[in-house]
Each structure stands twice: as structure tokens, then as C-alpha cells.
Amino acid sequence: MQQILVLVLLASCSLIYDPSKIHAGDGRGSDDGGFADAPVDTPYVTADPSMVHASDLQPPVIYEGQGVDNSRPAVLTIRGVNFASGATVAIAPTHAGDIADLTLGMVVVAADANSLAVPITANIMTTLGAGVGVPLTITITEAGFTTTIAWTEVALDELTAVTQLPPTQQRYSRVALAAAGSLPTGGPRVTIHSMSSISLAAFHADALTTAPGAGGCNGGPPLALGACPGDGGAGADAASAAGVPTPGGGAGFSAKGGDGGPGTGGPIVGDRYVASYGDPANVASGGGNGGSTYLLPGNGGSGGAGGGTLELHAEGDLTTAALTALGGAGTAGTGATGGGGAGGLVILRTGHTLAVASVDVTGGLGGSSLATNAGSPGRVRVDAALGSVASAQQGPAFAIFTPVITDQHTLAIDLRLPSQIAFKLSRLDQRGVLVYLPDVMSGTGTATVDVPLINGWNKLCLTVPGGLYEDDIANECIELAFMN
């Protein structure tokens, strides 16, 4: 089994503020990852606390659930002037009667006094939800003087029943489904994103014969082809097949679909990393219809539908019982049988630990258990720091001990990956400057890359082969603050 793991290691990491040194320059670093902030041995001059000023912050909002259930806390990073090492930070709702439940960690002030950072956990609140924005006021205090800056917490629902799921993607503060659930057939793909943990009983995104799983494709009805790029070919009618109709082909996906007649199995389609949902080939296709007899045109069996697409994205732990996204079986008809639909797509993403009982993306059978025209298996991708799934494609993951705040200019990234596979590494800084760093590639299974950071807030992302930074499914990202 191919294993991929990104480990972010900090040598001699220290969060101790040293007032004996400050940086030359403006404290912001350079856009190309250089070291414009190289420290010099200059005595620290105590700032006038009456002149303290906060200019901007990152991230722009905090989501309920961040920092809960082994997810990474938000790292509030404020730029300004004249911050002192003894500064304190308090956060409260701006309006009377509003609710916010935040736990703040240790405040760290950069040596140049131009930025500060504090890790924050947004505890889960049962009284708010549905994307309500709670205005917050951040108060920075030092030596009796204060300055304020506005912020926002986004309150989210907890998902406790499948019936709460919307037809499209939505964030939740926590997901905990004690009862087994099935997604409705025929709808759009489903993404369940928790800012903390996901805990599920058995969960299913299966096709039901000719009804596709959520986000899957239809099988071929009589006298028509299956849907989507991997669809199975139609069987030949009796009139063109020496008097005996042939079955439709199974849909292709991660493998070629099984043949009904000669060459009717659908092709291998999509990519193993699923770099984009916008690629129509990254979906489970339907099987082809069976051929007709002489006297009854259209009496061949229908092709089975494709399995569904299910993405589970937990910023903390992800724990589930059995997951399935099975392809639909072709039908028998009174002519030749229809081909099976392809198994679906399951993507499991966690910022901490993955514990999954099993994942089954088997393709549907042809029109009978003895037929050879089954659909292809689907695909499973796992992005997890800890834990794995047998036969899954391993995606990128940052190690769970990656710091939230660091005073080290560079992070040494150790990447374990299949031979000759490269992930794109990028960094977004507090000013919105996106820098693409060298691809992380190795022919031996390991690679080490030094990642230069910019003073203040940094977002680091690893993008799968063929993916774009702008496409969420292609990326695994972390946020951290560099204070120096």
C-alpha cells in the first residue's frame, strides 16, 4: 500500500520572546520567501504603550468548533505597531446579549513589536447555529492602555441526524450520527465538513440498481448509453449480432468495466488523486444497456447506475463504522442483461486521527450473478496524519504536532510519498501574497524541504498532482503564525 505522510518538524522550537533583539526592515519579510527580516543585535527599545495600534488581522473569522476534538485552534494574528511583550488580549461579543465561548492561549509578541499572535479555541455552543455571525471586539491591553479591533465568530450547527443534511456542502461545528444513515439517490454529491470531529455509524452513498448514488451517474436505459465518461457501451441487438443479443458493458472508473459484448466495458477515467470535482471523469458512471431481441426492440436490460460521491472532512478526529458507495446492478430484461454501474467515490480528510471500520466501493454486477459485465470499483482517497484505509490512495497530510506559533524562520518538511509523485507546496501570507514553492518530489519515497515563513500569519498548503490551489478538494492546508 502506498503511504504518504507530510511531517512538519521544528528544530529547537521556542516560543520565548527575547527583547534583546529586534529585526531590521519593516518586519514583513519578502514575497519570494527571502529573509529580509534577518535579526541584528540591536537593543530593544520599549515602545510607548499609549501609541499601540492594531491595523489588520488574520484569519478574518473564527468558526465554532475550531480547536475542539483534536482539531487545530485558530491562530489570531494581529499586525500593528508598538506591541509589548506583556500585552494581554481579551475577546468579547460586541453587542449585549450575544454569546461567544472562546478559550485563549498564550499571547506571543514578535520582537519587532509589529505583530502578535494567540491561539484560540472556539468551544461548541448548542444555542446558536446555522451560520450566524457574532460580532466580536478584540481588546489589546498593555501598561493600562488599550486598543480594539473588530472580529467575527461564525456559529455553526451540530449535525446529529441525516435528515439535517442540505443538498449541498455545509460546515458544521461537530458531526455525531449515532444511527446508520443513507444518502438519498439521485441528488448531488455530499460533503460533510466538521470544524472539530466526525463520528458516524454505518453510512451509505450507494446506487440502487438504476438509481444513482448521490452525485453518481445514470445507467443506460433501453436503446441508450450509460451516462458520464466511463459509461459502459450498449450491447448489440439480435439483428446485428448473429441472432443473439449481447449484454451491455460495465462502467469503467478506477479499472476498465467488464465487457458484455466485445469491447463494451467502459474505460478507466478520472485521476487517482481526484484533483477536482469539476472534472466530469471523477464520478461513478453508469453501465450500458443490453441488446434487444428481434421482435421486441428495447427489451434489453438497463445498465446499473454509478455509486455516490461522499466526502467526510474533519478538522479533528474522524471515526466511522462501515462506509459504502456501491455501484448499481444492471437489470436482466427479457433481452440481454445491462452492465453494472461503477462503484462510487469516497474521500476521507482529517487533521488528526482516522479510524474507519471499512470502506466498500465495489461496482455493480451485470444483469445476473454469472455475468462478466460488472462495473469497475470506485475510488477512495485518504488525507490523514494518523490512520489509513486498505487499498486507498494516500493523499497529503501535515503532522499533528505542527506548531500553531513558531519563532523559526523555516519549517523542515519531511514527505513520504510514492516514487516520482510531486505535491505542489504553497504559502499564503497575512497580506494575501500567494507564493508557490518548489514541488515536493522524491524517487526514493522521502523528501525534505525548508519552507520559508513571513512574519505574521501563514497558510501552508500541499496540492495534489494536477490540482489547483483554488480548488479545495485538491489541497490540505494548515495555518500558523511566525513571530520573530
Coordinates of C-alpha atoms in Angstrom, one line a residue:
M1 CA 0.0 0.0 0.0
Q2 CA 1.3 3.4 -0.9
Q3 CA 1.8 5.7 2.0
I4 CA 2.0 9.4 2.0
L5 CA 2.6 11.5 5.1
V6 CA 3.8 15.0 5.5
L7 CA 5.6 15.7 8.7
V8 CA 6.4 19.3 9.7
L9 CA 9.4 19.3 12.1
L10 CA 10.8 22.2 14.0
A11 CA 14.3 22.0 15.3
S12 CA 14.8 23.7 18.7
C13 CA 11.4 25.4 18.5
S14 CA 11.0 28.1 21.1
L15 CA 8.1 30.5 21.9
I16 CA 10.2 32.6 24.2
Y17 CA 10.2 36.3 23.4
D18 CA 13.7 37.8 23.5
P19 CA 13.6 41.6 24.0
S20 CA 17.3 41.8 23.4
K21 CA 17.0 41.5 19.7
I22 CA 14.8 43.1 17.1
H23 CA 14.6 42.8 13.3
A24 CA 15.8 45.2 10.7
G25 CA 13.4 46.2 8.0
D26 CA 9.6 46.5 8.2
G27 CA 9.0 43.1 9.8
R28 CA 7.1 41.7 6.9
G29 CA 9.7 39.6 5.1
S30 CA 9.9 39.4 1.3
D31 CA 7.4 38.0 -1.1
D32 CA 9.8 35.5 -2.6
G33 CA 10.4 33.7 0.7
G34 CA 13.7 35.5 1.4
F35 CA 15.0 36.7 4.8
A36 CA 14.6 40.5 4.7
D37 CA 13.9 40.2 8.5
A38 CA 17.3 38.8 9.4
P39 CA 17.9 39.6 13.1
V40 CA 20.5 42.1 14.2
D41 CA 22.0 42.6 17.7
T42 CA 20.2 45.9 18.4
P43 CA 19.0 46.8 21.9
Y44 CA 15.2 46.6 22.2
V45 CA 13.6 50.0 22.9
T46 CA 10.5 49.8 25.0
A47 CA 7.5 51.0 22.9
D48 CA 5.3 53.8 24.2
P49 CA 2.1 51.9 25.2
S50 CA 0.0 54.9 24.5
M51 CA 0.9 54.6 20.8
V52 CA -0.1 50.9 20.5
H53 CA -2.1 50.4 17.3
A54 CA -3.7 47.4 15.6
S55 CA -4.1 47.6 11.8
D56 CA -5.2 44.3 10.5
L57 CA -5.7 40.6 11.4
Q58 CA -5.9 37.1 10.1
P59 CA -7.9 35.0 9.8
P60 CA -10.9 37.2 9.1
V61 CA -13.3 35.0 11.1
I62 CA -13.2 32.1 13.5
Y63 CA -15.5 29.1 13.1
E64 CA -17.3 27.5 16.0
G65 CA -15.6 24.1 16.8
Q66 CA -12.0 25.2 15.8
G67 CA -9.6 23.7 18.4
V68 CA -12.2 21.1 19.7
D69 CA -11.8 17.3 19.4
N70 CA -8.1 17.4 18.4
S71 CA -8.6 20.0 15.6
R72 CA -6.1 22.8 15.3
P73 CA -7.0 26.0 17.1
A74 CA -7.3 29.2 15.1
V75 CA -4.3 31.4 15.4
L76 CA -5.4 35.0 15.7
T77 CA -2.5 37.1 14.3
I78 CA -2.7 40.9 14.5
R79 CA -0.4 43.4 12.8
G80 CA 0.2 46.9 14.1
V81 CA 2.8 48.9 15.9
N82 CA 4.2 49.2 19.5
F83 CA 3.0 45.9 20.8
A84 CA 4.9 45.0 24.0
S85 CA 5.8 41.5 25.4
G86 CA 3.5 42.0 28.3
A87 CA 0.4 42.7 26.2
T88 CA -2.8 40.9 27.0
V89 CA -5.7 40.0 24.7
A90 CA -9.4 39.8 25.6
I91 CA -12.3 38.9 23.2
A92 CA -16.0 39.5 23.9
P93 CA -19.2 39.9 21.9
T94 CA -19.6 43.4 20.6
H95 CA -23.3 43.5 21.3
A96 CA -25.0 42.9 24.7
G97 CA -26.9 39.6 24.7
D98 CA -24.7 37.9 22.1
I99 CA -22.9 34.7 23.0
A100 CA -19.3 33.6 22.3
D101 CA -17.4 30.9 24.1
L102 CA -13.7 31.3 23.3
T103 CA -10.6 29.9 25.1
L104 CA -7.4 31.9 24.5
G105 CA -3.9 30.6 24.8
M106 CA -0.7 32.4 25.4
V107 CA -0.1 35.7 23.7
V108 CA 3.2 35.9 21.7
V109 CA 4.6 39.2 20.6
A110 CA 7.1 39.5 17.8
A111 CA 10.5 41.0 18.7
D112 CA 9.9 43.9 16.3
A113 CA 6.7 44.8 18.2
N114 CA 4.8 44.9 14.9
S115 CA 2.6 41.7 15.4
L116 CA 1.2 39.4 18.0
A117 CA -0.5 36.0 17.9
V118 CA -2.7 34.0 20.2
P119 CA -4.2 30.5 19.7
I120 CA -7.9 30.4 20.2
T121 CA -10.4 27.6 20.7
A122 CA -14.0 28.3 19.7
N123 CA -15.9 26.0 22.0
I124 CA -19.2 24.5 20.7
M125 CA -22.3 26.3 21.6
T126 CA -25.6 24.5 21.4
T127 CA -27.8 27.6 21.4
L128 CA -26.5 29.1 18.2
G129 CA -26.0 27.8 14.7
A130 CA -26.9 28.0 11.0
G131 CA -24.1 30.3 10.1
V132 CA -24.9 33.1 12.4
G133 CA -22.2 35.7 12.6
V134 CA -21.4 37.0 16.1
P135 CA -19.5 40.4 16.0
L136 CA -16.6 40.4 18.4
T137 CA -14.4 43.1 19.9
I138 CA -10.7 42.2 20.5
T139 CA -9.1 44.4 23.2
I140 CA -5.3 44.6 23.4
T141 CA -4.0 46.0 26.7
E142 CA -0.6 46.9 27.9
A143 CA 0.5 49.2 30.7
G144 CA -3.1 50.3 31.2
F145 CA -3.5 51.5 27.6
T146 CA -5.9 49.6 25.2
T147 CA -6.7 49.4 21.6
T148 CA -9.5 47.5 19.9
I149 CA -10.1 45.7 16.6
A150 CA -13.3 44.0 15.3
W151 CA -13.5 40.3 14.6
T152 CA -16.3 37.7 13.9
E153 CA -17.2 34.3 15.1
V154 CA -19.3 32.1 12.7
A155 CA -21.7 29.9 14.7
L156 CA -22.4 26.6 13.1
D157 CA -24.9 23.8 13.5
E158 CA -24.1 20.4 15.0
L159 CA -25.1 17.6 12.7
T160 CA -26.9 14.8 14.6
A161 CA -29.3 13.3 12.1
V162 CA -29.0 12.6 8.3
T163 CA -32.3 14.4 7.8
Q164 CA -30.4 17.7 8.6
L165 CA -28.1 17.4 5.6
P166 CA -28.6 20.1 3.0
P167 CA -28.4 19.2 -0.7
T168 CA -25.0 20.9 -0.9
Q169 CA -21.9 21.2 1.1
Q170 CA -22.0 22.8 4.5
R171 CA -19.8 23.3 7.6
Y172 CA -20.7 22.0 11.0
S173 CA -19.2 22.6 14.4
R174 CA -19.4 18.9 15.1
V175 CA -20.8 15.8 13.4
A176 CA -22.1 12.9 15.5
L177 CA -24.5 10.4 13.9
A178 CA -25.3 7.5 16.3
A179 CA -27.7 5.8 13.8
A180 CA -26.8 4.4 10.4
G181 CA -27.7 6.6 7.5
S182 CA -28.1 6.5 3.8
L183 CA -27.9 9.4 1.4
P184 CA -30.9 9.8 -1.0
T185 CA -30.3 8.6 -4.5
G186 CA -30.3 10.9 -7.5
G187 CA -29.2 14.1 -5.8
P188 CA -25.9 16.0 -5.8
R189 CA -22.7 14.7 -4.2
V190 CA -22.4 15.3 -0.5
T191 CA -19.6 16.9 1.5
I192 CA -19.8 16.8 5.3
H193 CA -17.2 19.3 6.8
S194 CA -16.8 19.5 10.6
M195 CA -14.6 22.1 12.2
S196 CA -14.0 19.6 15.0
S197 CA -14.7 15.9 14.8
I198 CA -16.9 13.5 12.7
S199 CA -18.3 10.3 14.3
L200 CA -20.6 8.2 12.2
A201 CA -22.4 4.9 12.5
A202 CA -22.5 2.9 9.2
F203 CA -23.1 5.4 6.3
H204 CA -24.0 4.7 2.7
A205 CA -23.9 6.5 -0.6
D206 CA -25.0 3.5 -2.7
A207 CA -26.7 3.3 -6.1
L208 CA -29.9 1.3 -6.1
T209 CA -30.0 -0.6 -9.4
T210 CA -30.7 2.1 -11.9
A211 CA -31.0 5.0 -9.4
P212 CA -27.5 6.6 -8.9
G213 CA -26.0 7.3 -5.6
A214 CA -25.7 11.0 -4.6
G215 CA -23.6 12.6 -7.3
G216 CA -23.4 9.4 -9.4
C217 CA -24.4 8.9 -13.0
N218 CA -27.4 7.1 -14.5
G219 CA -27.1 3.7 -16.2
G220 CA -28.1 3.2 -19.8
P221 CA -31.9 2.7 -20.3
P222 CA -33.1 0.5 -23.2
L223 CA -31.9 1.9 -26.6
A224 CA -29.5 4.3 -24.9
L225 CA -26.0 4.5 -23.5
G226 CA -24.9 4.9 -19.9
A227 CA -24.1 8.4 -18.6
C228 CA -20.7 10.1 -17.9
P229 CA -17.2 9.5 -19.4
G230 CA -16.8 5.9 -18.1
D231 CA -20.1 4.7 -19.2
G232 CA -20.4 1.1 -20.5
G233 CA -21.2 0.5 -24.1
A234 CA -24.6 -0.7 -25.3
G235 CA -25.0 -4.4 -26.1
A236 CA -25.6 -5.4 -29.7
D237 CA -29.2 -6.1 -30.8
A238 CA -30.0 -9.5 -32.2
A239 CA -30.3 -8.1 -35.7
S240 CA -26.7 -7.2 -35.8
A241 CA -25.2 -10.0 -33.6
A242 CA -25.9 -13.2 -35.4
G243 CA -29.4 -13.5 -34.0
V244 CA -28.3 -13.4 -30.3
P245 CA -28.3 -10.0 -28.5
T246 CA -25.2 -9.2 -26.3
P247 CA -25.1 -7.7 -22.8
G248 CA -24.2 -4.0 -22.1
G249 CA -20.8 -3.2 -20.8
G250 CA -20.0 -2.5 -17.2
A251 CA -18.9 1.1 -16.4
G252 CA -15.3 2.0 -16.0
F253 CA -13.7 4.1 -13.3
S254 CA -10.6 3.0 -11.4
A255 CA -10.5 0.0 -13.7
K256 CA -12.0 -1.0 -17.0
G257 CA -15.6 -2.1 -16.8
G258 CA -16.4 -5.7 -17.7
D259 CA -17.2 -6.5 -21.3
G260 CA -20.7 -7.6 -22.3
G261 CA -20.2 -7.8 -26.0
P262 CA -16.7 -7.3 -27.5
G263 CA -15.1 -4.1 -26.2
T264 CA -18.2 -2.7 -24.4
G265 CA -16.7 -2.3 -21.0
G266 CA -16.2 1.4 -20.0
P267 CA -12.7 2.8 -19.9
I268 CA -10.6 3.8 -16.9
V269 CA -11.4 7.5 -16.2
G270 CA -10.6 10.3 -13.8
D271 CA -7.5 10.5 -11.7
R272 CA -6.5 8.7 -8.6
Y273 CA -6.0 11.9 -6.5
V274 CA -9.3 13.4 -7.5
A275 CA -7.8 16.8 -8.1
S276 CA -11.1 18.4 -9.0
Y277 CA -14.8 17.8 -8.7
G278 CA -15.2 19.9 -11.8
D279 CA -13.6 17.1 -13.9
P280 CA -16.6 15.1 -15.2
A281 CA -14.4 12.0 -15.2
N282 CA -14.1 12.0 -11.4
V283 CA -17.5 10.5 -10.9
A284 CA -19.0 7.0 -11.0
S285 CA -20.5 6.2 -14.4
G286 CA -23.4 4.0 -15.4
G287 CA -23.4 0.7 -17.2
G288 CA -24.6 0.1 -20.7
N289 CA -27.9 -1.3 -21.7
G290 CA -28.3 -4.8 -23.0
G291 CA -29.2 -5.6 -26.6
S292 CA -32.7 -6.4 -27.8
T293 CA -34.3 -9.4 -29.4
Y294 CA -35.6 -9.4 -32.9
L295 CA -39.2 -8.9 -32.2
L296 CA -39.1 -6.7 -29.1
P297 CA -36.8 -3.6 -29.6
G298 CA -35.8 -2.1 -26.4
N299 CA -36.3 -5.2 -24.2
G300 CA -32.7 -5.4 -23.2
G301 CA -31.8 -4.8 -19.5
S302 CA -30.9 -1.3 -18.3
G303 CA -27.4 -0.5 -17.1
G304 CA -26.8 -0.1 -13.4
A305 CA -26.2 3.4 -12.0
G306 CA -23.0 4.7 -10.6
G307 CA -22.3 4.9 -6.8
G308 CA -22.4 8.2 -5.0
T309 CA -19.7 10.7 -4.0
L310 CA -19.1 11.2 -0.3
E311 CA -16.5 13.5 1.2
L312 CA -16.0 13.5 5.0
H313 CA -13.7 16.3 6.1
A314 CA -13.0 16.6 9.8
E315 CA -10.5 19.2 11.1
G316 CA -10.1 16.9 14.2
D317 CA -10.7 13.2 14.6
L318 CA -12.7 11.2 12.0
T319 CA -14.3 7.9 13.3
T320 CA -16.8 5.8 11.4
A321 CA -18.3 2.4 11.1
A322 CA -18.6 0.8 7.6
L323 CA -18.8 3.2 4.7
T324 CA -20.2 2.2 1.3
A325 CA -20.7 3.8 -2.1
L326 CA -21.7 0.7 -4.2
G327 CA -22.4 0.7 -7.9
G328 CA -25.9 -0.4 -9.0
A329 CA -26.5 -3.8 -10.6
G330 CA -27.7 -4.0 -14.3
T331 CA -31.1 -5.4 -14.8
A332 CA -31.9 -8.6 -16.7
G333 CA -34.7 -7.5 -19.0
T334 CA -36.1 -10.1 -21.5
G335 CA -33.3 -9.4 -23.9
A336 CA -29.6 -9.3 -22.9
T337 CA -28.6 -8.0 -19.5
G338 CA -27.4 -4.5 -18.7
G339 CA -23.9 -3.7 -17.4
G340 CA -23.1 -2.9 -13.8
G341 CA -22.5 0.7 -12.6
A342 CA -19.2 1.8 -11.3
G343 CA -18.5 2.0 -7.6
G344 CA -18.5 5.5 -6.1
L345 CA -16.0 7.9 -4.7
V346 CA -15.2 8.3 -1.0
I347 CA -12.7 10.9 0.2
L348 CA -11.7 11.0 3.9
R349 CA -9.8 14.0 5.2
T350 CA -8.8 14.6 8.8
G351 CA -6.4 16.9 10.6
H352 CA -5.7 14.3 13.3
T353 CA -6.7 10.6 13.6
L354 CA -8.6 8.5 11.1
A355 CA -10.4 5.3 12.4
V356 CA -12.7 3.7 9.8
A357 CA -14.0 0.2 10.1
S358 CA -14.2 -0.4 6.3
V359 CA -14.8 1.3 3.0
D360 CA -16.5 -0.6 0.2
V361 CA -16.8 1.0 -3.3
T362 CA -17.5 -2.2 -5.3
G363 CA -19.0 -1.9 -8.7
G364 CA -22.4 -3.3 -9.5
L365 CA -22.9 -6.7 -11.1
G366 CA -24.1 -7.2 -14.6
G367 CA -27.7 -8.4 -15.1
S368 CA -27.0 -11.7 -13.4
S369 CA -24.6 -13.1 -10.9
L370 CA -22.9 -15.1 -13.6
A371 CA -22.4 -12.2 -16.0
T372 CA -18.9 -10.8 -16.7
N373 CA -20.1 -7.2 -17.3
A374 CA -19.7 -5.8 -13.8
G375 CA -18.9 -2.2 -13.2
S376 CA -15.4 -1.0 -12.1
P377 CA -14.6 -0.5 -8.4
G378 CA -14.7 3.1 -7.3
R379 CA -12.0 5.2 -5.7
V380 CA -11.0 6.0 -2.1
R381 CA -8.6 8.8 -1.1
V382 CA -7.4 9.4 2.4
D383 CA -5.7 12.5 3.7
A384 CA -4.8 11.7 7.3
A385 CA -1.9 12.4 9.7
L386 CA -2.7 9.2 11.6
G387 CA -4.6 6.1 10.3
S388 CA -5.2 4.6 6.9
V389 CA -7.6 2.6 4.8
A390 CA -6.6 -0.6 3.0
S391 CA -6.1 0.0 -0.8
A392 CA -6.9 3.7 -0.6
Q393 CA -4.9 6.4 -2.4
Q394 CA -3.0 8.2 0.3
G395 CA -3.1 12.0 0.0
P396 CA -1.1 14.8 1.7
A397 CA -1.3 15.4 5.4
F398 CA 0.5 17.7 7.8
A399 CA 1.7 16.1 11.1
I400 CA -0.5 16.6 14.1
F401 CA 2.4 18.2 16.1
T402 CA 2.9 21.1 13.6
P403 CA 3.1 24.2 15.8
V404 CA 0.5 26.9 15.8
I405 CA 3.0 29.6 16.6
T406 CA 6.8 29.4 15.9
D407 CA 9.8 31.7 16.0
Q408 CA 11.7 29.6 13.5
H409 CA 12.3 31.2 10.0
T410 CA 11.8 27.8 8.2
L411 CA 10.0 24.6 8.7
A412 CA 11.7 21.4 7.6
I413 CA 9.0 19.3 5.9
D414 CA 9.6 15.5 5.6
L415 CA 7.3 14.0 3.0
R416 CA 6.8 10.3 2.4
L417 CA 5.2 9.6 -1.0
P418 CA 5.1 7.1 -3.9
S419 CA 8.1 7.2 -6.2
Q420 CA 8.1 10.2 -8.6
I421 CA 4.9 11.8 -7.3
A422 CA 5.1 15.5 -6.6
F423 CA 2.9 17.7 -4.5
K424 CA 2.8 21.4 -5.1
L425 CA 3.7 23.4 -1.9
S426 CA 2.4 27.0 -1.5
R427 CA 2.3 29.7 1.2
L428 CA -0.2 32.5 1.7
D429 CA 0.8 35.3 4.0
Q430 CA -1.1 37.9 6.0
R431 CA -1.0 40.4 3.2
G432 CA -2.7 38.0 0.8
V433 CA 0.5 37.2 -1.2
L434 CA 0.5 33.6 -2.5
V435 CA 3.9 32.1 -3.3
Y436 CA 4.4 28.7 -4.9
L437 CA 7.4 26.9 -3.5
P438 CA 9.3 24.1 -5.3
D439 CA 7.4 20.9 -5.9
V440 CA 8.0 18.3 -3.3
M441 CA 9.2 15.2 -5.2
S442 CA 11.2 12.1 -4.4
G443 CA 12.2 9.0 -6.3
T444 CA 13.0 7.1 -3.1
G445 CA 9.9 7.8 -1.0
T446 CA 11.2 10.7 1.2
A447 CA 11.9 14.4 0.6
T448 CA 12.9 17.2 2.9
V449 CA 12.0 20.9 2.0
D450 CA 12.7 24.0 4.0
V451 CA 9.7 26.3 4.0
P452 CA 10.4 30.0 4.5
L453 CA 7.8 31.9 6.5
I454 CA 6.8 35.5 6.6
N455 CA 6.4 37.4 9.8
G456 CA 2.8 37.1 10.9
W457 CA 0.1 34.7 9.7
N458 CA 1.0 32.0 7.2
K459 CA -1.2 29.4 5.4
L460 CA 0.7 26.4 4.0
C461 CA -0.9 24.1 1.5
L462 CA 0.0 20.9 -0.3
T463 CA -1.8 20.4 -3.6
V464 CA -2.2 17.0 -5.2
P465 CA -0.8 16.4 -8.6
G466 CA -2.8 18.2 -11.3
G467 CA -4.7 20.2 -8.7
L468 CA -5.1 24.0 -8.2
Y469 CA -4.7 26.0 -5.0
E470 CA -8.2 27.5 -5.7
D471 CA -9.9 24.0 -5.6
D472 CA -10.5 22.9 -2.0
I473 CA -10.6 19.2 -2.8
A474 CA -7.0 19.4 -4.2
N475 CA -5.5 20.8 -1.0
E476 CA -4.6 20.1 2.5
C477 CA -3.7 23.2 4.4
I478 CA -2.6 24.4 7.9
E479 CA -2.4 27.9 9.4
L480 CA 0.3 29.1 11.8
A481 CA 2.0 32.3 12.9
F482 CA 5.6 33.2 12.6
M483 CA 6.7 35.5 15.4
N484 CA 10.2 36.8 15.2

